[in-house]
Every structure is written in structure tokens, then in C-alpha cells.
Amino acid sequence: MFDTLAIAQQLAAGGVARDQAEVIAKAIHDGVEQGDHVTSDQFKAGLAEVRTEITALDARLAAMETRLTWRIIGGVAAVGALLRFLA
């Protein structure tokens, strides 16, 4: 339960004008009531999905790093061979 009166009182105690505090508390209440609510299980499932995606991205990045490393090594070897040929 969202206690708009308590929020308005806290805002007023913090120096917000009483009428503004009531409007702010009402707006917060309306936002909470209209918002999508996620259960703990839904949150955990979503978090697991994000972790799976991060793991897959990590694996793809590792593969890309390996390919890039071999391309750099090949490029350095090619430049070395070209320099030997030109010398």
C-alpha cells in the first residue's frame, strides 16, 4: 500500500509547500499504480536471460579476439617477408 499522506508529510517536512507536496505524492502514487509490476520470479528469469546473452557475447568476443590476433600475426609475418624480399 502506498501512503500518499506520509509522502506528502515528508515532503512538507523537507521544505516543500504543502499543496505541492500533495500533488507530488499523488503523481507518485498514480505512477506506481499504473506501472507494470514485476514479480521476483519474472525479475530472476529476466536476469538469467541477460546473463545468458552476456555469456554468449563474451564467447563471440573471445572468438573475434582470437581471429584478430591471428590476422595481426599474419600481417606482421607478411611485412617481415616483404622486407626480407626487398632487402
PDB file of N, CA and C in Angstrom:
ATOM      1  N   MET A   1       0.846  -1.178   0.000  1.00  0.00           N
ATOM      2  CA  MET A   1       0.000   0.000   0.000  1.00  0.00           C
ATOM      3  C   MET A   1       0.887   1.235   0.000  1.00  0.00           C
ATOM      4  N   PHE A   2       0.575   2.172  -0.829  1.00  0.00           N
ATOM      5  CA  PHE A   2       1.338   3.403  -0.964  1.00  0.00           C
ATOM      6  C   PHE A   2       0.656   4.491  -0.161  1.00  0.00           C
ATOM      7  N   ASP A   3       1.342   5.034   0.824  1.00  0.00           N
ATOM      8  CA  ASP A   3       0.757   6.029   1.726  1.00  0.00           C
ATOM      9  C   ASP A   3       1.072   7.435   1.222  1.00  0.00           C
ATOM     10  N   THR A   4       0.139   8.008   0.463  1.00  0.00           N
ATOM     11  CA  THR A   4       0.359   9.343  -0.099  1.00  0.00           C
ATOM     12  C   THR A   4       0.439  10.407   0.986  1.00  0.00           C
ATOM     13  N   LEU A   5      -0.314  10.230   2.056  1.00  0.00           N
ATOM     14  CA  LEU A   5      -0.278  11.208   3.144  1.00  0.00           C
ATOM     15  C   LEU A   5       1.108  11.264   3.777  1.00  0.00           C
ATOM     16  N   ALA A   6       1.698  10.100   4.027  1.00  0.00           N
ATOM     17  CA  ALA A   6       3.032  10.056   4.637  1.00  0.00           C
ATOM     18  C   ALA A   6       4.063  10.697   3.709  1.00  0.00           C
ATOM     19  N   ILE A   7       3.956  10.437   2.408  1.00  0.00           N
ATOM     20  CA  ILE A   7       4.891  11.041   1.453  1.00  0.00           C
ATOM     21  C   ILE A   7       4.717  12.561   1.443  1.00  0.00           C
ATOM     22  N   ALA A   8       3.477  13.018   1.405  1.00  0.00           N
ATOM     23  CA  ALA A   8       3.217  14.461   1.404  1.00  0.00           C
ATOM     24  C   ALA A   8       3.758  15.108   2.678  1.00  0.00           C
ATOM     25  N   GLN A   9       3.602  14.425   3.799  1.00  0.00           N
ATOM     26  CA  GLN A   9       4.102  14.962   5.065  1.00  0.00           C
ATOM     27  C   GLN A   9       5.633  15.026   5.062  1.00  0.00           C
ATOM     28  N   GLN A  10       6.268  14.008   4.514  1.00  0.00           N
ATOM     29  CA  GLN A  10       7.730  14.001   4.441  1.00  0.00           C
ATOM     30  C   GLN A  10       8.235  15.124   3.538  1.00  0.00           C
ATOM     31  N   LEU A  11       7.571  15.312   2.414  1.00  0.00           N
ATOM     32  CA  LEU A  11       7.959  16.394   1.515  1.00  0.00           C
ATOM     33  C   LEU A  11       7.774  17.756   2.185  1.00  0.00           C
ATOM     34  N   ALA A  12       6.647  17.926   2.861  1.00  0.00           N
ATOM     35  CA  ALA A  12       6.376  19.190   3.557  1.00  0.00           C
ATOM     36  C   ALA A  12       7.411  19.421   4.648  1.00  0.00           C
ATOM     37  N   ALA A  13       7.779  18.363   5.360  1.00  0.00           N
ATOM     38  CA  ALA A  13       8.788  18.490   6.409  1.00  0.00           C
ATOM     39  C   ALA A  13      10.143  18.862   5.815  1.00  0.00           C
ATOM     40  N   GLY A  14      10.361  18.495   4.571  1.00  0.00           N
ATOM     41  CA  GLY A  14      11.610  18.813   3.898  1.00  0.00           C
ATOM     42  C   GLY A  14      11.626  20.187   3.266  1.00  0.00           C
ATOM     43  N   GLY A  15      10.524  20.937   3.417  1.00  0.00           N
ATOM     44  CA  GLY A  15      10.506  22.301   2.926  1.00  0.00           C
ATOM     45  C   GLY A  15       9.675  22.524   1.675  1.00  0.00           C
ATOM     46  N   VAL A  16       9.027  21.485   1.184  1.00  0.00           N
ATOM     47  CA  VAL A  16       8.166  21.636   0.010  1.00  0.00           C
ATOM     48  C   VAL A  16       6.818  22.184   0.481  1.00  0.00           C
ATOM     49  N   ALA A  17       6.274  23.120  -0.267  1.00  0.00           N
ATOM     50  CA  ALA A  17       4.965  23.681   0.099  1.00  0.00           C
ATOM     51  C   ALA A  17       3.934  22.559   0.179  1.00  0.00           C
ATOM     52  N   ARG A  18       3.025  22.663   1.142  1.00  0.00           N
ATOM     53  CA  ARG A  18       2.051  21.597   1.403  1.00  0.00           C
ATOM     54  C   ARG A  18       1.250  21.222   0.154  1.00  0.00           C
ATOM     55  N   ASP A  19       0.737  22.207  -0.594  1.00  0.00           N
ATOM     56  CA  ASP A  19      -0.057  21.892  -1.781  1.00  0.00           C
ATOM     57  C   ASP A  19       0.803  21.207  -2.841  1.00  0.00           C
ATOM     58  N   GLN A  20       2.065  21.629  -2.981  1.00  0.00           N
ATOM     59  CA  GLN A  20       2.966  20.973  -3.932  1.00  0.00           C
ATOM     60  C   GLN A  20       3.300  19.558  -3.469  1.00  0.00           C
ATOM     61  N   ALA A  21       3.493  19.372  -2.183  1.00  0.00           N
ATOM     62  CA  ALA A  21       3.796  18.058  -1.634  1.00  0.00           C
ATOM     63  C   ALA A  21       2.659  17.083  -1.912  1.00  0.00           C
ATOM     64  N   GLU A  22       1.425  17.556  -1.776  1.00  0.00           N
ATOM     65  CA  GLU A  22       0.270  16.694  -2.047  1.00  0.00           C
ATOM     66  C   GLU A  22       0.205  16.311  -3.521  1.00  0.00           C
ATOM     67  N   VAL A  23       0.477  17.271  -4.412  1.00  0.00           N
ATOM     68  CA  VAL A  23       0.450  16.990  -5.849  1.00  0.00           C
ATOM     69  C   VAL A  23       1.547  16.000  -6.216  1.00  0.00           C
ATOM     70  N   ILE A  24       2.735  16.202  -5.654  1.00  0.00           N
ATOM     71  CA  ILE A  24       3.850  15.289  -5.932  1.00  0.00           C
ATOM     72  C   ILE A  24       3.521  13.887  -5.433  1.00  0.00           C
ATOM     73  N   ALA A  25       3.002  13.776  -4.220  1.00  0.00           N
ATOM     74  CA  ALA A  25       2.649  12.468  -3.662  1.00  0.00           C
ATOM     75  C   ALA A  25       1.587  11.783  -4.506  1.00  0.00           C
ATOM     76  N   LYS A  26       0.599  12.534  -4.978  1.00  0.00           N
ATOM     77  CA  LYS A  26      -0.451  11.966  -5.832  1.00  0.00           C
ATOM     78  C   LYS A  26       0.135  11.475  -7.151  1.00  0.00           C
ATOM     79  N   ALA A  27       1.046  12.244  -7.735  1.00  0.00           N
ATOM     80  CA  ALA A  27       1.669  11.851  -9.000  1.00  0.00           C
ATOM     81  C   ALA A  27       2.490  10.575  -8.832  1.00  0.00           C
ATOM     82  N   ILE A  28       3.219  10.489  -7.729  1.00  0.00           N
ATOM     83  CA  ILE A  28       3.992   9.269  -7.457  1.00  0.00           C
ATOM     84  C   ILE A  28       3.052   8.084  -7.289  1.00  0.00           C
ATOM     85  N   HIS A  29       1.983   8.284  -6.527  1.00  0.00           N
ATOM     86  CA  HIS A  29       1.006   7.218  -6.310  1.00  0.00           C
ATOM     87  C   HIS A  29       0.422   6.734  -7.630  1.00  0.00           C
ATOM     88  N   ASP A  30       0.021   7.678  -8.486  1.00  0.00           N
ATOM     89  CA  ASP A  30      -0.560   7.307  -9.776  1.00  0.00           C
ATOM     90  C   ASP A  30       0.435   6.545 -10.635  1.00  0.00           C
ATOM     91  N   GLY A  31       1.682   6.977 -10.614  1.00  0.00           N
ATOM     92  CA  GLY A  31       2.717   6.281 -11.385  1.00  0.00           C
ATOM     93  C   GLY A  31       2.948   4.866 -10.895  1.00  0.00           C
ATOM     94  N   VAL A  32       2.952   4.707  -9.578  1.00  0.00           N
ATOM     95  CA  VAL A  32       3.138   3.370  -9.003  1.00  0.00           C
ATOM     96  C   VAL A  32       1.949   2.477  -9.343  1.00  0.00           C
ATOM     97  N   GLU A  33       0.752   3.008  -9.233  1.00  0.00           N
ATOM     98  CA  GLU A  33      -0.452   2.223  -9.502  1.00  0.00           C
ATOM     99  C   GLU A  33      -0.577   1.836 -10.969  1.00  0.00           C
ATOM    100  N   GLN A  34      -0.141   2.696 -11.872  1.00  0.00           N
ATOM    101  CA  GLN A  34      -0.281   2.428 -13.302  1.00  0.00           C
ATOM    102  C   GLN A  34       0.909   1.667 -13.872  1.00  0.00           C
ATOM    103  N   GLY A  35       1.994   1.617 -13.143  1.00  0.00           N
ATOM    104  CA  GLY A  35       3.206   0.983 -13.651  1.00  0.00           C
ATOM    105  C   GLY A  35       3.066  -0.523 -13.748  1.00  0.00           C
ATOM    106  N   ASP A  36       3.925  -1.087 -14.577  1.00  0.00           N
ATOM    107  CA  ASP A  36       3.974  -2.536 -14.694  1.00  0.00           C
ATOM    108  C   ASP A  36       4.700  -3.093 -13.479  1.00  0.00           C
ATOM    109  N   HIS A  37       4.116  -4.092 -12.889  1.00  0.00           N
ATOM    110  CA  HIS A  37       4.716  -4.711 -11.716  1.00  0.00           C
ATOM    111  C   HIS A  37       5.356  -6.023 -12.128  1.00  0.00           C
ATOM    112  N   VAL A  38       6.551  -6.250 -11.667  1.00  0.00           N
ATOM    113  CA  VAL A  38       7.298  -7.451 -11.999  1.00  0.00           C
ATOM    114  C   VAL A  38       7.440  -8.272 -10.724  1.00  0.00           C
ATOM    115  N   THR A  39       7.126  -9.555 -10.847  1.00  0.00           N
ATOM    116  CA  THR A  39       7.305 -10.432  -9.698  1.00  0.00           C
ATOM    117  C   THR A  39       8.776 -10.790  -9.561  1.00  0.00           C
ATOM    118  N   SER A  40       9.128 -11.312  -8.418  1.00  0.00           N
ATOM    119  CA  SER A  40      10.503 -11.726  -8.170  1.00  0.00           C
ATOM    120  C   SER A  40      10.935 -12.795  -9.166  1.00  0.00           C
ATOM    121  N   ASP A  41      10.039 -13.735  -9.453  1.00  0.00           N
ATOM    122  CA  ASP A  41      10.361 -14.804 -10.411  1.00  0.00           C
ATOM    123  C   ASP A  41      10.567 -14.243 -11.813  1.00  0.00           C
ATOM    124  N   GLN A  42       9.750 -13.263 -12.204  1.00  0.00           N
ATOM    125  CA  GLN A  42       9.913 -12.642 -13.520  1.00  0.00           C
ATOM    126  C   GLN A  42      11.243 -11.900 -13.596  1.00  0.00           C
ATOM    127  N   PHE A  43      11.574 -11.208 -12.518  1.00  0.00           N
ATOM    128  CA  PHE A  43      12.843 -10.491 -12.482  1.00  0.00           C
ATOM    129  C   PHE A  43      14.016 -11.456 -12.594  1.00  0.00           C
ATOM    130  N   LYS A  44      13.964 -12.561 -11.843  1.00  0.00           N
ATOM    131  CA  LYS A  44      15.040 -13.553 -11.875  1.00  0.00           C
ATOM    132  C   LYS A  44      15.163 -14.179 -13.267  1.00  0.00           C
ATOM    133  N   ALA A  45      14.028 -14.450 -13.906  1.00  0.00           N
ATOM    134  CA  ALA A  45      14.055 -15.022 -15.253  1.00  0.00           C
ATOM    135  C   ALA A  45      14.676 -14.032 -16.241  1.00  0.00           C
ATOM    136  N   GLY A  46      14.307 -12.777 -16.125  1.00  0.00           N
ATOM    137  CA  GLY A  46      14.883 -11.754 -16.992  1.00  0.00           C
ATOM    138  C   GLY A  46      16.371 -11.594 -16.761  1.00  0.00           C
ATOM    139  N   LEU A  47      16.772 -11.635 -15.511  1.00  0.00           N
ATOM    140  CA  LEU A  47      18.183 -11.525 -15.164  1.00  0.00           C
ATOM    141  C   LEU A  47      18.957 -12.714 -15.721  1.00  0.00           C
ATOM    142  N   ALA A  48      18.398 -13.904 -15.623  1.00  0.00           N
ATOM    143  CA  ALA A  48      19.054 -15.092 -16.174  1.00  0.00           C
ATOM    144  C   ALA A  48      19.215 -14.971 -17.682  1.00  0.00           C
ATOM    145  N   GLU A  49      18.200 -14.406 -18.347  1.00  0.00           N
ATOM    146  CA  GLU A  49      18.271 -14.212 -19.796  1.00  0.00           C
ATOM    147  C   GLU A  49      19.376 -13.218 -20.154  1.00  0.00           C
ATOM    148  N   VAL A  50      19.486 -12.153 -19.397  1.00  0.00           N
ATOM    149  CA  VAL A  50      20.540 -11.164 -19.647  1.00  0.00           C
ATOM    150  C   VAL A  50      21.911 -11.800 -19.426  1.00  0.00           C
ATOM    151  N   ARG A  51      22.048 -12.591 -18.382  1.00  0.00           N
ATOM    152  CA  ARG A  51      23.331 -13.258 -18.116  1.00  0.00           C
ATOM    153  C   ARG A  51      23.694 -14.209 -19.255  1.00  0.00           C
ATOM    154  N   THR A  52      22.701 -14.927 -19.784  1.00  0.00           N
ATOM    155  CA  THR A  52      22.940 -15.832 -20.908  1.00  0.00           C
ATOM    156  C   THR A  52      23.419 -15.051 -22.124  1.00  0.00           C
ATOM    157  N   GLU A  53      22.781 -13.930 -22.388  1.00  0.00           N
ATOM    158  CA  GLU A  53      23.189 -13.100 -23.527  1.00  0.00           C
ATOM    159  C   GLU A  53      24.593 -12.549 -23.342  1.00  0.00           C
ATOM    160  N   ILE A  54      24.935 -12.151 -22.118  1.00  0.00           N
ATOM    161  CA  ILE A  54      26.276 -11.633 -21.846  1.00  0.00           C
ATOM    162  C   ILE A  54      27.312 -12.733 -22.041  1.00  0.00           C
ATOM    163  N   THR A  55      27.003 -13.939 -21.601  1.00  0.00           N
ATOM    164  CA  THR A  55      27.917 -15.060 -21.775  1.00  0.00           C
ATOM    165  C   THR A  55      28.133 -15.345 -23.257  1.00  0.00           C
ATOM    166  N   ALA A  56      27.057 -15.316 -24.046  1.00  0.00           N
ATOM    167  CA  ALA A  56      27.174 -15.543 -25.487  1.00  0.00           C
ATOM    168  C   ALA A  56      28.009 -14.445 -26.130  1.00  0.00           C
ATOM    169  N   LEU A  57      27.787 -13.198 -25.729  1.00  0.00           N
ATOM    170  CA  LEU A  57      28.586 -12.094 -26.260  1.00  0.00           C
ATOM    171  C   LEU A  57      30.051 -12.253 -25.894  1.00  0.00           C
ATOM    172  N   ASP A  58      30.316 -12.679 -24.681  1.00  0.00           N
ATOM    173  CA  ASP A  58      31.680 -12.873 -24.227  1.00  0.00           C
ATOM    174  C   ASP A  58      32.375 -13.931 -25.079  1.00  0.00           C
ATOM    175  N   ALA A  59      31.651 -15.016 -25.385  1.00  0.00           N
ATOM    176  CA  ALA A  59      32.225 -16.080 -26.211  1.00  0.00           C
ATOM    177  C   ALA A  59      32.516 -15.564 -27.622  1.00  0.00           C
ATOM    178  N   ARG A  60      31.590 -14.777 -28.186  1.00  0.00           N
ATOM    179  CA  ARG A  60      31.807 -14.229 -29.530  1.00  0.00           C
ATOM    180  C   ARG A  60      32.971 -13.244 -29.531  1.00  0.00           C
ATOM    181  N   LEU A  61      33.096 -12.434 -28.486  1.00  0.00           N
ATOM    182  CA  LEU A  61      34.215 -11.506 -28.399  1.00  0.00           C
ATOM    183  C   LEU A  61      35.541 -12.240 -28.289  1.00  0.00           C
ATOM    184  N   ALA A  62      35.563 -13.323 -27.540  1.00  0.00           N
ATOM    185  CA  ALA A  62      36.788 -14.118 -27.410  1.00  0.00           C
ATOM    186  C   ALA A  62      37.180 -14.708 -28.761  1.00  0.00           C
ATOM    187  N   ALA A  63      36.202 -15.199 -29.519  1.00  0.00           N
ATOM    188  CA  ALA A  63      36.479 -15.745 -30.849  1.00  0.00           C
ATOM    189  C   ALA A  63      36.988 -14.652 -31.786  1.00  0.00           C
ATOM    190  N   MET A  64      36.389 -13.470 -31.717  1.00  0.00           N
ATOM    191  CA  MET A  64      36.839 -12.351 -32.543  1.00  0.00           C
ATOM    192  C   MET A  64      38.265 -11.950 -32.176  1.00  0.00           C
ATOM    193  N   GLU A  65      38.570 -11.954 -30.882  1.00  0.00           N
ATOM    194  CA  GLU A  65      39.902 -11.599 -30.432  1.00  0.00           C
ATOM    195  C   GLU A  65      40.933 -12.582 -30.975  1.00  0.00           C
ATOM    196  N   THR A  66      40.591 -13.850 -30.953  1.00  0.00           N
ATOM    197  CA  THR A  66      41.490 -14.881 -31.479  1.00  0.00           C
ATOM    198  C   THR A  66      41.731 -14.670 -32.966  1.00  0.00           C
ATOM    199  N   ARG A  67      40.654 -14.442 -33.735  1.00  0.00           N
ATOM    200  CA  ARG A  67      40.808 -14.219 -35.175  1.00  0.00           C
ATOM    201  C   ARG A  67      41.640 -12.978 -35.450  1.00  0.00           C
ATOM    202  N   LEU A  68      41.386 -11.915 -34.700  1.00  0.00           N
ATOM    203  CA  LEU A  68      42.139 -10.679 -34.893  1.00  0.00           C
ATOM    204  C   LEU A  68      43.613 -10.884 -34.572  1.00  0.00           C
ATOM    205  N   THR A  69      43.899 -11.612 -33.515  1.00  0.00           N
ATOM    206  CA  THR A  69      45.286 -11.886 -33.146  1.00  0.00           C
ATOM    207  C   THR A  69      46.004 -12.624 -34.265  1.00  0.00           C
ATOM    208  N   TRP A  70      45.348 -13.655 -34.822  1.00  0.00           N
ATOM    209  CA  TRP A  70      45.973 -14.410 -35.916  1.00  0.00           C
ATOM    210  C   TRP A  70      46.145 -13.547 -37.164  1.00  0.00           C
ATOM    211  N   ARG A  71      45.218 -12.647 -37.425  1.00  0.00           N
ATOM    212  CA  ARG A  71      45.368 -11.751 -38.577  1.00  0.00           C
ATOM    213  C   ARG A  71      46.538 -10.793 -38.371  1.00  0.00           C
ATOM    214  N   ILE A  72      46.677 -10.300 -37.149  1.00  0.00           N
ATOM    215  CA  ILE A  72      47.809  -9.412 -36.865  1.00  0.00           C
ATOM    216  C   ILE A  72      49.123 -10.164 -37.020  1.00  0.00           C
ATOM    217  N   ILE A  73      49.184 -11.372 -36.492  1.00  0.00           N
ATOM    218  CA  ILE A  73      50.399 -12.187 -36.625  1.00  0.00           C
ATOM    219  C   ILE A  73      50.698 -12.440 -38.101  1.00  0.00           C
ATOM    220  N   GLY A  74      49.656 -12.764 -38.855  1.00  0.00           N
ATOM    221  CA  GLY A  74      49.850 -12.992 -40.296  1.00  0.00           C
ATOM    222  C   GLY A  74      50.318 -11.734 -41.002  1.00  0.00           C
ATOM    223  N   GLY A  75      49.756 -10.593 -40.627  1.00  0.00           N
ATOM    224  CA  GLY A  75      50.168  -9.321 -41.228  1.00  0.00           C
ATOM    225  C   GLY A  75      51.608  -8.983 -40.911  1.00  0.00           C
ATOM    226  N   VAL A  76      52.012  -9.203 -39.680  1.00  0.00           N
ATOM    227  CA  VAL A  76      53.402  -8.935 -39.278  1.00  0.00           C
ATOM    228  C   VAL A  76      54.337  -9.871 -40.031  1.00  0.00           C
ATOM    229  N   ALA A  77      53.960 -11.128 -40.156  1.00  0.00           N
ATOM    230  CA  ALA A  77      54.787 -12.088 -40.896  1.00  0.00           C
ATOM    231  C   ALA A  77      54.901 -11.677 -42.362  1.00  0.00           C
ATOM    232  N   ALA A  78      53.802 -11.207 -42.950  1.00  0.00           N
ATOM    233  CA  ALA A  78      53.828 -10.776 -44.344  1.00  0.00           C
ATOM    234  C   ALA A  78      54.729  -9.560 -44.522  1.00  0.00           C
ATOM    235  N   VAL A  79      54.654  -8.622 -43.620  1.00  0.00           N
ATOM    236  CA  VAL A  79      55.519  -7.433 -43.691  1.00  0.00           C
ATOM    237  C   VAL A  79      56.981  -7.848 -43.522  1.00  0.00           C
ATOM    238  N   GLY A  80      57.246  -8.756 -42.606  1.00  0.00           N
ATOM    239  CA  GLY A  80      58.617  -9.248 -42.423  1.00  0.00           C
ATOM    240  C   GLY A  80      59.140  -9.924 -43.673  1.00  0.00           C
ATOM    241  N   ALA A  81      58.305 -10.752 -44.304  1.00  0.00           N
ATOM    242  CA  ALA A  81      58.719 -11.427 -45.539  1.00  0.00           C
ATOM    243  C   ALA A  81      58.950 -10.415 -46.654  1.00  0.00           C
ATOM    244  N   LEU A  82      58.120  -9.412 -46.749  1.00  0.00           N
ATOM    245  CA  LEU A  82      58.268  -8.370 -47.787  1.00  0.00           C
ATOM    246  C   LEU A  82      59.569  -7.601 -47.559  1.00  0.00           C
ATOM    247  N   LEU A  83      59.864  -7.256 -46.313  1.00  0.00           N
ATOM    248  CA  LEU A  83      61.103  -6.548 -46.023  1.00  0.00           C
ATOM    249  C   LEU A  83      62.339  -7.393 -46.351  1.00  0.00           C
ATOM    250  N   ARG A  84      62.273  -8.675 -46.087  1.00  0.00           N
ATOM    251  CA  ARG A  84      63.383  -9.565 -46.431  1.00  0.00           C
ATOM    252  C   ARG A  84      63.557  -9.649 -47.944  1.00  0.00           C
ATOM    253  N   PHE A  85      62.408  -9.685 -48.644  1.00  0.00           N
ATOM    254  CA  PHE A  85      62.451  -9.767 -50.116  1.00  0.00           C
ATOM    255  C   PHE A  85      63.046  -8.501 -50.710  1.00  0.00           C
ATOM    256  N   LEU A  86      62.704  -7.352 -50.136  1.00  0.00           N
ATOM    257  CA  LEU A  86      63.182  -6.077 -50.658  1.00  0.00           C
ATOM    258  C   LEU A  86      64.623  -5.787 -50.263  1.00  0.00           C
ATOM    259  N   ALA A  87      65.127  -6.442 -49.227  1.00  0.00           N
ATOM    260  CA  ALA A  87      66.478  -6.153 -48.751  1.00  0.00           C
ATOM    261  C   ALA A  87      67.537  -6.815 -49.569  1.00  0.00           C
TER     262      ALA A  87
END
